[in-house]
Coordinates of C-alpha atoms and ligand atoms in Angstrom, one line a residue:
M433 CA 52.8 28.7 55.8
T434 CA 54.5 31.6 54.0
S435 CA 53.7 31.9 50.3
V436 CA 55.1 34.0 47.5
L437 CA 54.4 34.8 43.9
S438 CA 56.9 36.3 41.6
T439 CA 56.7 37.6 38.1
P440 CA 59.1 36.1 35.5
D441 CA 61.5 39.0 36.0
G442 CA 61.8 38.2 39.7
A443 CA 59.6 40.8 41.4
A444 CA 57.8 39.4 44.4
S445 CA 54.2 39.8 45.5
T446 CA 52.3 38.0 48.2
D447 CA 48.9 39.0 46.9
D448 CA 48.3 35.8 44.9
A449 CA 49.9 33.2 47.1
V450 CA 51.7 30.1 45.8
P451 CA 53.3 27.5 48.0
F452 CA 56.9 27.0 48.9
I453 CA 58.3 23.6 48.0
H454 CA 59.9 22.2 51.2
H455 CA 63.4 20.9 51.9
L456 CA 63.4 17.4 53.3
I457 CA 65.8 17.1 56.3
G458 CA 65.8 14.3 58.9
G459 CA 62.8 12.8 57.1
Q460 CA 60.7 15.9 57.7
R461 CA 59.5 18.7 55.4
T462 CA 61.1 21.9 56.5
L463 CA 61.4 25.5 55.1
A464 CA 64.4 26.8 57.2
H465 CA 65.3 30.2 55.8
V466 CA 63.2 31.7 53.1
D467 CA 64.9 35.0 52.6
R468 CA 65.9 34.0 49.0
W469 CA 63.9 31.7 46.7
G470 CA 63.4 30.8 43.1
A471 CA 60.1 30.8 41.2
V472 CA 58.8 27.5 39.8
Y473 CA 56.5 27.7 36.8
N474 CA 54.0 25.5 35.0
P475 CA 55.7 25.9 31.5
S476 CA 52.4 24.9 29.8
T477 CA 50.6 27.9 31.2
G478 CA 53.4 30.3 32.0
Q479 CA 52.0 30.7 35.5
Q480 CA 54.1 30.4 38.6
S481 CA 53.1 27.3 40.6
G482 CA 55.5 27.4 43.5
A483 CA 58.7 28.7 45.0
A484 CA 61.9 26.9 46.0
P485 CA 63.5 28.4 49.1
F486 CA 67.2 28.9 48.7
A487 CA 69.2 27.2 51.5
T488 CA 71.7 29.3 53.3
P489 CA 75.2 27.9 54.3
A490 CA 73.7 27.3 57.8
D491 CA 70.8 25.3 56.2
V492 CA 73.3 23.3 54.2
D493 CA 75.4 22.7 57.3
A494 CA 72.3 21.4 59.2
A495 CA 71.5 19.0 56.4
V496 CA 75.1 17.7 56.1
L497 CA 75.5 17.2 59.9
D498 CA 72.1 15.4 60.0
A499 CA 73.3 13.1 57.2
E500 CA 76.6 12.5 59.1
R501 CA 74.7 11.5 62.3
A502 CA 72.7 9.0 60.2
F503 CA 75.9 7.5 58.6
A504 CA 77.0 5.5 61.6
G505 CA 73.8 3.5 61.8
W506 CA 73.2 3.2 58.1
S507 CA 76.7 2.1 57.1
A508 CA 76.5 -0.6 59.8
T509 CA 73.2 -1.9 58.5
P510 CA 73.8 -5.2 56.7
P511 CA 73.6 -4.9 52.9
L512 CA 70.7 -7.3 52.8
R513 CA 68.6 -5.0 55.0
R514 CA 69.6 -2.0 52.9
A515 CA 68.6 -4.0 49.8
R516 CA 65.2 -4.6 51.4
V517 CA 64.7 -0.8 51.7
M518 CA 65.6 -0.6 48.0
F519 CA 63.0 -3.3 47.2
R520 CA 60.3 -1.3 49.0
F521 CA 61.5 1.9 47.3
K522 CA 61.1 0.2 43.9
Q523 CA 57.6 -0.9 44.8
L524 CA 56.6 2.6 46.0
I525 CA 58.0 4.2 42.8
E526 CA 56.0 1.8 40.7
E527 CA 52.8 2.6 42.7
H528 CA 53.5 6.3 42.4
T529 CA 54.8 6.5 38.8
D530 CA 51.8 8.4 37.5
E531 CA 51.9 10.9 40.4
L532 CA 55.7 11.5 39.8
A533 CA 55.2 11.8 36.1
R534 CA 52.5 14.4 36.5
L535 CA 54.7 16.4 38.9
I536 CA 57.6 16.3 36.4
A537 CA 55.4 17.3 33.5
A538 CA 53.8 20.2 35.5
E539 CA 57.1 21.8 36.3
H540 CA 59.4 20.6 33.5
G541 CA 57.0 20.7 30.6
K542 CA 57.8 17.3 29.0
V543 CA 54.7 15.3 28.1
V544 CA 53.3 12.9 30.7
A545 CA 54.1 9.8 28.7
D546 CA 57.7 10.9 28.4
A547 CA 57.9 11.7 32.1
R548 CA 56.6 8.1 32.8
G549 CA 59.6 6.9 30.7
E550 CA 61.9 9.0 32.8
V551 CA 60.5 7.5 36.0
Q552 CA 60.9 4.0 34.5
R553 CA 64.6 4.6 33.6
G554 CA 65.3 5.9 37.1
L555 CA 63.4 2.9 38.6
E556 CA 65.8 0.6 36.7
V557 CA 68.7 2.0 38.7
V558 CA 66.8 1.2 41.9
E559 CA 66.3 -2.4 40.6
F560 CA 70.0 -2.7 40.0
C561 CA 70.7 -1.5 43.5
C562 CA 68.4 -4.2 45.0
G563 CA 71.3 -6.5 44.2
I564 CA 73.7 -4.5 46.4
P565 CA 74.8 -7.5 48.6
H566 CA 76.1 -9.2 45.5
L567 CA 77.5 -5.9 44.0
L568 CA 79.5 -5.3 47.2
K569 CA 81.2 -8.7 47.2
G570 CA 85.0 -8.4 47.4
E571 CA 87.7 -10.7 46.4
F572 CA 89.5 -13.3 48.4
S573 CA 92.8 -15.1 47.8
E574 CA 93.9 -17.9 50.1
N575 CA 97.5 -18.5 50.9
V576 CA 99.0 -15.5 49.0
G577 CA 102.1 -16.3 51.1
T578 CA 102.6 -19.3 53.4
G579 CA 99.7 -19.1 55.9
I580 CA 98.7 -15.7 54.6
D581 CA 95.3 -14.7 53.1
S582 CA 94.4 -11.6 51.2
Y583 CA 91.0 -10.0 50.6
S584 CA 89.5 -6.8 49.4
L585 CA 86.3 -5.1 50.5
R586 CA 84.3 -2.0 49.6
Q587 CA 83.2 0.4 52.3
P588 CA 81.0 3.5 52.1
L589 CA 82.5 6.9 52.0
G590 CA 80.3 8.9 54.4
V591 CA 78.1 11.9 53.4
C592 CA 77.8 12.1 49.6
V593 CA 76.3 14.9 47.7
G594 CA 74.3 15.1 44.4
I595 CA 73.7 18.2 42.4
T596 CA 71.2 17.7 39.6
P597 CA 69.9 19.5 36.4
F598 CA 66.3 20.4 35.6
N599 CA 65.9 18.1 32.7
F600 CA 65.5 14.8 34.5
P601 CA 64.3 15.7 38.1
V602 CA 63.6 12.0 39.0
M603 CA 65.9 9.9 36.8
V604 CA 69.2 11.8 37.4
P605 CA 68.8 12.0 41.2
L606 CA 68.1 8.2 41.1
W607 CA 71.4 7.6 39.2
M608 CA 73.2 8.9 42.2
L609 CA 71.2 8.5 45.4
A610 CA 70.2 4.9 44.8
P611 CA 73.8 3.5 44.5
A612 CA 75.2 5.9 47.1
I613 CA 72.6 4.9 49.7
A614 CA 72.5 1.2 48.8
C615 CA 76.3 1.2 49.3
G616 CA 75.8 2.5 52.9
N617 CA 76.4 6.2 52.5
T618 CA 74.1 9.0 53.5
F619 CA 73.2 11.6 50.9
V620 CA 72.4 15.3 50.5
L621 CA 70.7 16.1 47.3
K622 CA 70.5 19.6 45.8
P623 CA 68.0 19.3 42.9
S624 CA 67.4 21.9 40.2
E625 CA 65.6 24.9 41.6
K626 CA 63.5 25.0 38.4
D627 CA 61.4 21.9 38.9
P628 CA 62.1 20.4 42.4
S629 CA 58.6 19.0 43.4
S630 CA 58.9 15.5 41.9
T631 CA 62.4 15.2 43.5
V632 CA 61.1 16.0 46.9
R633 CA 58.2 13.5 46.5
L634 CA 60.7 10.8 45.4
A635 CA 62.8 11.4 48.5
E636 CA 59.6 11.1 50.6
L637 CA 59.0 7.7 49.1
L638 CA 62.5 6.5 50.2
V639 CA 61.6 7.6 53.8
E640 CA 58.3 5.7 53.5
A641 CA 60.3 2.7 52.2
G642 CA 62.2 2.6 55.5
A643 CA 65.3 4.7 55.0
P644 CA 66.1 6.1 58.5
P645 CA 65.9 9.9 58.9
G646 CA 68.9 11.7 57.6
V647 CA 69.9 9.0 55.1
L648 CA 68.6 11.2 52.3
N649 CA 68.2 15.0 52.8
V650 CA 67.1 17.3 50.1
V651 CA 68.0 21.0 50.1
H652 CA 67.0 23.5 47.5
G653 CA 69.1 26.3 46.4
D654 CA 71.4 28.1 43.9
K655 CA 75.2 28.7 43.8
V656 CA 75.2 29.7 47.5
A657 CA 74.0 26.2 48.6
V658 CA 76.2 24.4 46.0
D659 CA 79.3 26.2 47.2
A660 CA 78.5 25.4 50.8
L661 CA 78.2 21.8 49.9
L662 CA 81.4 21.7 47.9
A663 CA 83.4 23.3 50.7
H664 CA 81.8 21.4 53.6
P665 CA 84.5 19.4 55.4
R666 CA 82.1 16.5 56.2
V667 CA 81.2 15.9 52.5
Q668 CA 83.3 13.1 51.0
A669 CA 82.1 12.9 47.4
V670 CA 80.1 15.0 44.9
S671 CA 78.2 13.7 42.0
F672 CA 77.1 16.4 39.5
V673 CA 75.1 16.5 36.3
G674 CA 74.4 19.7 34.5
S675 CA 75.9 22.1 31.9
T676 CA 79.6 22.0 31.0
P677 CA 80.7 25.3 32.5
I678 CA 79.2 24.3 35.9
A679 CA 80.5 20.7 35.6
R680 CA 84.0 22.0 35.1
Y681 CA 83.6 24.4 38.1
I682 CA 82.3 21.6 40.3
Y683 CA 85.2 19.3 39.3
E684 CA 87.9 22.0 39.9
T685 CA 86.4 23.1 43.2
C686 CA 86.0 19.5 44.5
A687 CA 89.6 18.8 43.6
H688 CA 90.7 21.9 45.5
H689 CA 88.8 20.7 48.6
G690 CA 90.2 17.1 48.2
K691 CA 86.8 15.5 47.4
R692 CA 86.0 12.6 45.1
V693 CA 84.0 14.0 42.1
Q694 CA 82.2 12.9 39.0
A695 CA 80.7 15.8 36.9
M696 CA 78.7 15.2 33.8
G697 CA 78.3 18.1 31.4
G698 CA 76.6 19.2 28.2
A699 CA 76.4 17.6 24.7
K700 CA 76.1 18.0 21.0
N701 CA 75.2 14.6 19.8
H702 CA 75.6 13.7 16.1
L703 CA 73.6 11.1 14.2
I704 CA 75.3 10.0 11.0
V705 CA 73.1 8.8 8.2
M706 CA 75.0 6.7 5.6
P707 CA 73.7 6.4 2.0
D708 CA 72.7 2.8 2.6
A709 CA 70.7 3.6 5.8
D710 CA 67.0 2.7 6.0
L711 CA 65.9 6.3 5.7
D712 CA 62.4 5.8 7.2
Q713 CA 64.1 4.4 10.3
A714 CA 66.6 7.2 10.4
V715 CA 63.9 9.9 10.1
D716 CA 61.8 8.2 12.8
G717 CA 64.9 8.0 15.1
L718 CA 65.8 11.6 14.4
I719 CA 62.4 13.1 15.0
G720 CA 62.0 11.4 18.4
A721 CA 65.6 12.1 19.5
A722 CA 65.8 15.7 18.4
Y723 CA 62.3 16.9 19.4
G724 CA 61.3 14.6 22.2
S725 CA 61.3 16.5 25.6
A726 CA 61.6 19.6 23.4
G727 CA 65.3 18.7 22.8
E728 CA 66.0 19.2 26.6
R729 CA 67.9 15.9 26.9
C730 CA 71.7 15.5 27.2
M731 CA 71.3 12.6 24.8
A732 CA 69.1 14.5 22.4
I733 CA 70.4 14.4 18.8
S734 CA 71.0 18.0 17.7
V735 CA 73.2 17.3 14.6
A736 CA 72.2 15.0 11.7
V737 CA 75.2 14.4 9.4
A738 CA 74.0 13.2 6.0
V739 CA 76.7 11.4 3.9
G740 CA 76.3 12.3 0.3
Q741 CA 74.1 15.1 -1.4
A742 CA 71.4 12.6 -2.4
T743 CA 71.1 11.3 1.2
A744 CA 71.0 14.9 2.5
D745 CA 68.3 16.0 0.0
A746 CA 66.0 13.1 0.8
L747 CA 66.6 13.4 4.5
V748 CA 65.8 17.1 4.7
E749 CA 62.7 16.7 2.7
R750 CA 61.3 13.9 4.9
L751 CA 62.4 15.6 8.1
A752 CA 60.8 18.9 7.1
A753 CA 57.4 17.3 6.5
R754 CA 57.6 15.6 10.0
V755 CA 58.8 18.7 11.8
R756 CA 56.0 20.9 10.3
T757 CA 53.4 18.5 11.6
L758 CA 54.8 17.9 15.1
K759 CA 52.0 18.0 17.7
V760 CA 53.0 20.7 20.2
G761 CA 50.9 21.4 23.2
A762 CA 50.5 21.4 27.0
S763 CA 52.4 18.6 28.7
A764 CA 49.2 16.9 30.2
S765 CA 47.1 17.1 26.9
D766 CA 46.4 13.9 25.1
G767 CA 48.2 13.1 21.9
V768 CA 50.9 15.8 22.3
E769 CA 54.4 14.9 21.1
M770 CA 56.3 17.9 22.4
G771 CA 55.6 20.2 25.3
P772 CA 56.9 23.7 26.1
L773 CA 60.5 24.5 27.3
V774 CA 61.2 24.8 31.0
T775 CA 61.2 28.6 31.4
A776 CA 60.5 31.7 29.4
A777 CA 64.2 32.6 29.6
H778 CA 65.3 29.3 28.3
R779 CA 62.7 29.4 25.4
D780 CA 64.0 32.9 24.5
K781 CA 67.6 31.7 24.6
V782 CA 66.8 28.8 22.3
A783 CA 64.9 31.1 19.9
G784 CA 67.9 33.4 20.0
Y785 CA 70.1 30.6 18.7
V786 CA 67.6 30.2 15.7
D787 CA 68.2 34.0 15.0
V788 CA 72.0 33.3 15.2
G789 CA 71.8 30.4 12.8
V790 CA 69.9 32.5 10.2
S791 CA 72.5 35.3 10.6
E792 CA 75.3 32.8 10.2
G793 CA 73.9 31.7 6.8
A794 CA 72.4 28.3 7.6
T795 CA 69.2 27.5 5.7
L796 CA 66.2 27.6 8.1
V797 CA 63.9 25.0 6.6
V798 CA 61.3 24.9 9.4
D799 CA 60.9 27.9 11.7
G800 CA 59.2 27.2 15.0
R801 CA 59.5 30.7 16.4
G802 CA 56.3 32.5 17.3
L803 CA 54.3 29.3 17.7
R804 CA 51.0 29.8 19.6
V805 CA 49.2 27.0 21.4
D806 CA 45.4 27.7 21.6
G807 CA 44.3 28.0 25.2
H808 CA 47.9 28.1 26.4
E809 CA 49.0 31.5 25.0
G810 CA 51.2 32.2 28.1
G811 CA 53.1 28.9 27.8
F812 CA 56.8 28.7 27.0
F813 CA 56.4 27.1 23.6
L814 CA 58.7 27.0 20.7
G815 CA 57.9 24.9 17.6
G816 CA 60.3 22.5 16.1
C817 CA 63.1 24.2 14.1
L818 CA 65.2 22.5 11.3
F819 CA 68.3 23.9 9.8
D820 CA 70.0 22.6 6.6
R821 CA 73.6 23.4 5.3
V822 CA 75.0 24.0 8.8
T823 CA 78.8 24.1 8.8
P824 CA 81.3 23.3 11.6
E825 CA 82.4 26.9 12.2
M826 CA 78.9 28.1 13.0
R827 CA 77.9 28.8 16.6
I828 CA 74.7 26.8 16.2
Y829 CA 77.0 23.8 15.5
Q830 CA 79.6 24.4 18.1
E831 CA 77.4 25.3 21.1
E832 CA 74.8 23.3 23.0
I833 CA 71.3 24.8 22.3
F834 CA 69.3 22.4 24.4
G835 CA 66.0 22.9 22.6
P836 CA 63.9 21.7 19.6
V837 CA 66.5 22.7 17.0
L838 CA 68.0 20.1 14.6
S839 CA 71.0 21.0 12.4
V840 CA 71.7 19.1 9.2
V841 CA 75.4 19.0 8.2
R842 CA 76.3 17.7 4.8
A843 CA 79.4 15.4 4.6
A844 CA 80.9 14.0 1.4
T845 CA 82.3 10.8 2.9
F846 CA 82.1 8.4 6.0
D847 CA 85.6 9.7 7.1
E848 CA 84.4 13.3 6.9
A849 CA 81.3 12.4 9.0
L850 CA 83.4 10.5 11.6
A851 CA 85.8 13.5 11.8
L852 CA 83.0 15.8 12.7
A853 CA 81.9 13.8 15.7
D854 CA 85.6 13.2 16.7
R855 CA 86.6 16.9 16.5
H856 CA 83.6 18.3 18.3
P857 CA 84.5 19.5 21.8
F858 CA 81.5 17.5 23.3
G859 CA 81.6 13.7 23.4
N860 CA 78.4 12.5 25.1
G861 CA 76.5 10.4 22.6
V862 CA 76.7 9.6 18.9
S863 CA 74.8 7.3 16.5
I864 CA 75.2 5.8 13.0
Y865 CA 72.5 4.6 10.8
T866 CA 73.7 2.1 8.2
R867 CA 73.1 -1.4 6.9
D868 CA 76.8 -2.0 6.4
G869 CA 78.4 -4.0 9.2
D870 CA 81.9 -2.9 8.2
S871 CA 81.1 0.8 8.5
A872 CA 79.3 0.3 11.8
R873 CA 82.1 -1.6 13.3
E874 CA 84.8 0.9 12.2
F875 CA 82.6 3.7 13.5
V876 CA 82.2 2.1 16.9
S877 CA 85.9 1.4 17.2
R878 CA 87.2 4.8 16.0
V879 CA 84.7 7.4 17.2
Q880 CA 85.9 9.6 20.1
V881 CA 82.5 9.7 22.0
G882 CA 81.5 7.9 25.2
M883 CA 78.1 6.4 24.3
V884 CA 77.6 5.0 20.8
G885 CA 74.4 3.8 19.0
V886 CA 74.2 1.7 15.8
N887 CA 70.7 2.2 14.3
V888 CA 69.7 3.4 17.8
P889 CA 69.1 7.1 18.1
I890 CA 69.5 7.6 21.9
P891 CA 72.1 5.1 23.1
V892 CA 71.5 5.6 26.9
P893 CA 73.0 2.6 28.6
L894 CA 70.7 0.6 30.9
A895 CA 71.2 0.7 34.6
F896 CA 73.6 -2.3 34.8
Y897 CA 76.0 -0.5 32.4
S898 CA 77.4 2.9 33.1
F899 CA 76.5 6.3 31.7
G900 CA 79.1 8.9 30.8
G901 CA 80.5 11.0 27.9
W902 CA 84.0 11.9 26.9
K903 CA 85.8 15.2 26.3
Q904 CA 83.9 18.3 27.6
S905 CA 80.8 16.2 28.4
A906 CA 82.3 14.6 31.6
F907 CA 84.9 15.5 34.2
G908 CA 86.3 12.9 36.6
D909 CA 87.1 9.3 36.2
M910 CA 84.0 7.3 37.0
N911 CA 80.7 7.2 35.3
Q912 CA 77.1 7.1 36.6
H913 CA 75.4 3.9 37.8
G914 CA 76.3 0.3 36.9
M915 CA 79.5 -1.0 38.5
E916 CA 81.1 2.4 38.0
G917 CA 78.4 3.9 40.4
V918 CA 79.2 1.3 43.0
R919 CA 82.9 2.0 42.7
F920 CA 82.4 5.7 42.9
F921 CA 80.4 5.5 46.1
T922 CA 82.8 3.1 47.9
K923 CA 86.4 3.0 48.8
Q924 CA 88.4 -0.2 48.5
K925 CA 90.3 -1.7 51.4
T926 CA 92.7 -4.6 50.9
V927 CA 93.6 -6.8 53.9
T928 CA 96.5 -9.2 54.2
S929 CA 96.2 -11.5 57.2
R930 CA 98.1 -14.2 59.0
W931 CA 97.0 -16.1 62.2
P932 CA 99.5 -16.8 65.0
T933 CA 99.4 -20.6 64.4
G934 CA 101.2 -20.0 61.1
I935 CA 105.0 -20.1 60.5
R936 CA 106.9 -17.7 62.7
A937 CA 108.6 -15.3 60.3
G938 CA 110.6 -13.3 62.8
S939 CA 111.5 -9.7 62.0
E940 CA 112.1 -8.9 58.4
F941 CA 114.1 -5.8 57.4
V942 CA 113.8 -6.3 53.7
M943 CA 110.7 -5.8 51.5
P944 CA 108.4 -8.8 52.2
V945 CA 108.3 -11.2 49.3
M946 CA 106.6 -14.5 48.9
K947 CA 109.0 -17.4 49.8
Ligands
LIG1186 P1 72.9 23.8 35.1 O1 74.4 23.5 34.9 O2 72.5 25.2 34.9 O3 72.4 23.4 36.6 C1 72.8 22.1 37.1 C2 72.8 22.3 38.6 O4 73.9 23.2 39.0 C3 71.5 22.8 39.2 O5 71.3 22.1 40.4 C4 71.9 24.3 39.5 O6 71.2 24.8 40.6 C5 73.4 24.2 39.8 N1 74.1 25.5 39.4 C6 73.7 26.3 38.3 N2 74.6 27.3 38.3 C7 75.5 27.1 39.2 C8 76.7 27.9 39.6 N3 77.1 29.0 39.0 N4 77.4 27.4 40.7 C9 77.0 26.2 41.3 N5 75.9 25.5 41.0 C10 75.2 26.0 39.9 O7 72.2 22.8 34.1 P2 70.6 22.7 33.8 O8 70.3 23.9 32.9 O9 69.8 22.5 35.0 O10 70.5 21.4 33.0 C11 70.8 21.3 31.6 C12 72.2 20.9 31.3 O11 72.5 19.6 31.9 C13 72.5 20.7 29.8 O12 73.8 21.3 29.5 C14 72.5 19.2 29.7 O13 73.3 18.7 28.6 C15 73.2 18.8 31.0 N6 72.9 17.4 31.3 C16 73.9 16.5 31.2 C17 73.7 15.2 31.4 C18 74.8 14.2 31.3 O14 74.7 13.1 31.9 N7 75.9 14.5 30.6 C19 72.4 14.7 31.8 C20 71.4 15.7 32.0 C21 71.6 17.0 31.7

């Protein structure tokens, strides 16, 4: 097998070979064309560990046509049998949780325990999809007109596509592929080129679970592969999760090509700390939500809004002590709370935002730049950073940083805090910490954000609810998983039927109405 090694600046060498990570098409590992590829790193060491071949439009075409061939048989497979594949898939994911978690950690950089949590949250979507015969039940009304019955049913769309981000290489693909496939579609997945090994392994488990060849194909690639998928006439629907500029592009391009689309984007999630909040609970919540997975979560909290100066002073003091003592290290090391960032380029981008915050006049209370981890000097590490006195016009407040950087904004009142979350262009998640039921209820009712927590720092809905933000955090009408996922991956048909033994109506030239 061909192998390549590249330096972080992209120069290639075959001296020190590292393996290509295969596509999975028709149930088989394949490499297709390898003229272009992306380097995959172990972020804890900074060493390249693999290379993702970039699919050409011809490779994409082969994957889509293979999925289309599989559609006839799979869509005709009774839902109960499709559910049995889901049950086996669930069992295999459980058996391989540790393997998947270690693959995630080795290429993403999150700590292994966190990666296990990711697998578990993805598994819950598969568990939900085990109930697909029930979820696909339609509606039936007898005698809507004399001798006439009416019913609705949900049918699969055909070949559906998923395009996923680096930060959840197992969970986010499962948000999409599990409902799509359980509903009777076939699926082509284009995972992130930065950490694709766990995604390919996951797809192999579905094949092992009994999904026929072509029901799930995985192709690696960059914009070239994505554009080929978006324009492909045989692709019926596209589910995307990633950054906002690309989400908007996917949404607009799919609309242009007449495809169904859901596109989830970036975030700037606020956590409001009211003066009556349990401060210990708020600090615990903030530390995990801001620095877990090195802040590389779309539901990470990146803004803490303290209501009142006394709340702010106490909050910053307690946060600073915790951020200074965060245990940062290699993702597979014991006792580590935060691993490295995904790539050197991303680490540098996040560190650049810390420079920006300093130049904008925010108070850098804890500076994680320049952190070295003994024995892992080449790793893409950045220590936890904490800013105080951040104001709404600053870039570090406006833009998504996607790293271990928490900004504290000081607000005078509840209304001011609420307005901050409301006016921010992103609207993915938000949380309030308070003991006051009135404030909490008013906040939940008024806030212009899609997912809301009350004394819960990361309000990610469980699999049987649906996931999705508002404003610049999501484009399209339907959210991920839960019943919204089932609706997105099916089209509704409504039937009105009469049998010849009924009343003979004769020809009617006026709009039919119930008599
Ligand atoms: P990204 O937008 O860079 O990449 C996402 C996918 O799009 C990848 O598969 C990538 O190959 C592809 N892509 C990248 N550039 C493209 C282009 N120009 N044309 C076509 N396709 C392109 O995102 P990322 O850095 O992998 O992931 C982090 C982002 O994802 C953050 O913004 C985060 O908030 C967001 N995210 C959102 C959610 C959510 O549900 N709202 C969940 C997870 C992550």
